[in-house]
Amino acid sequence: MIIYADNAATTKLSEKAFNAMLPYFRECYANPSSAHFLGQKARSALRESRSVIANCLNAGPNDKLIFTSGGSEADNLAINSIASYGIRHNRRHIISSKFEHHAVLHSLSELEKNGFEIELLDIPEDGIIEPSAVAEAIREDTAGVSIMFANNEIGTIQRIEEIGRICRSHGILFHSDAVQAVGHIRVDVDLTNVDYLSFSSHKFHGPKGIGGLYVREKSPVSPLIYGGSQEYGLRAGTENLPGIVGTAVALEESLAHLDYKISQTTAIRTYIQNEIASIPSVRLNGHPLERLPGNLNFAFDGVDGDSLRYLLEEKGICASAGSACNSSSSEPSHVLKALGLSDSLCKSALRLSIDESLSIQDAAYIVSSIKLILSELWD
Ligand SMILES: Cc1ncc(COP(=O)(O)O)c(C=O)c1O
């Protein structure tokens, strides 16, 4: 038996997306830039997929969707665009937060080496940044703000609409890394006032190695990759058409019956949450309600998180200690450190990220397995 509770790391490719991708490997395999009829067919699939994704995000007719190799590249492209704008307008101050994904944080530390001043906001204990903290940090030389939509380790959902309104009223650029949010909760680029928004297909049952950056109509873009004129001349390289087609199908499918899926997943999560968080010496990391429907993150006082994860794996349960990108690192999670947890509590953490396919029986099995392992570890 395998119970997969690591959907924040990646998801299973949907059957519908898989089937939709197949013709673009060996039948309609032409380059979308080719002039012949097969190229035209590929180009039209590209256009159609872009328009489906734009609709799903409620993008305007002149906004851009730039396909990238995934969420990391989209984040890098957004930060690079804010930085280039900052250089042109002599604004070298960028605001972000301490618990962003490393695709954002490491891009920002590169800028710091090149004369930018990076201000990383502290994270309150509940994992939700106060929009007023963003407003207070804004200065005359602020080029932009980058705050994630939902955190990948603790799942807390940020007040993006309010932060977007603040950035808009100050005339500064706003990027949100929505890699964990798109396909899981409603993401509307119009409502949120973002200039840039990153997404990644493999987080919503699409293929790996494909994602994109939404860019508002007149927001500036500075390419990372130069070459051909693909993607409005802003991201060179022959398009990953099967991936793009799969992304559109997976996103449309994720958003169909979204309210039902949210309530289903939230109900199962709440059951696990109540069962585990009520155990003495267990701490739920992040706000109990304002979090992604399928995310749970616990710290277990006196327990080694890696051992707990291995023991769960022996019972067929796939979970993770934190972010998949840092699973080989022995450093405590920067997200949990930002919440104020001690190093030993950080290292005791377990992230469960479920989706609506998890049955109540599977959830009960996860709960009883964790309780049994804890009783042995704490014995
Ligand atoms: C919040 C967040 N941003 C960015 C990324 C990077 O996405 P990708 O794996 O598509 O490069 C991830 C992946 O874990 C993520 O969770």
PDB file of C-alpha atoms in Angstrom, residues 223 225-231 233-238:
ATOM      1  CA  PRO A 223      14.711  38.312 -20.118  1.00  0.00           C
ATOM      2  CA  ILE A 225      17.404  33.757 -21.775  1.00  0.00           C
ATOM      3  CA  TYR A 226      18.196  35.433 -25.099  1.00  0.00           C
ATOM      4  CA  GLY A 227      17.896  33.889 -28.547  1.00  0.00           C
ATOM      5  CA  GLY A 228      14.853  33.394 -30.745  1.00  0.00           C
ATOM      6  CA  SER A 229      11.694  35.462 -30.627  1.00  0.00           C
ATOM      7  CA  GLN A 230       9.502  32.927 -28.781  1.00  0.00           C
ATOM      8  CA  GLU A 231       7.337  34.069 -25.873  1.00  0.00           C
ATOM      9  CA  GLY A 233      10.770  37.790 -27.492  1.00  0.00           C
ATOM     10  CA  LEU A 234      11.113  37.556 -23.710  1.00  0.00           C
ATOM     11  CA  ARG A 235      12.093  33.912 -23.217  1.00  0.00           C
ATOM     12  CA  ALA A 236      13.966  32.288 -26.073  1.00  0.00           C
ATOM     13  CA  GLY A 237      13.898  28.576 -26.886  1.00  0.00           C
ATOM     14  CA  THR A 238      11.642  26.177 -28.780  1.00  0.00           C
TER      15      THR A 238
END
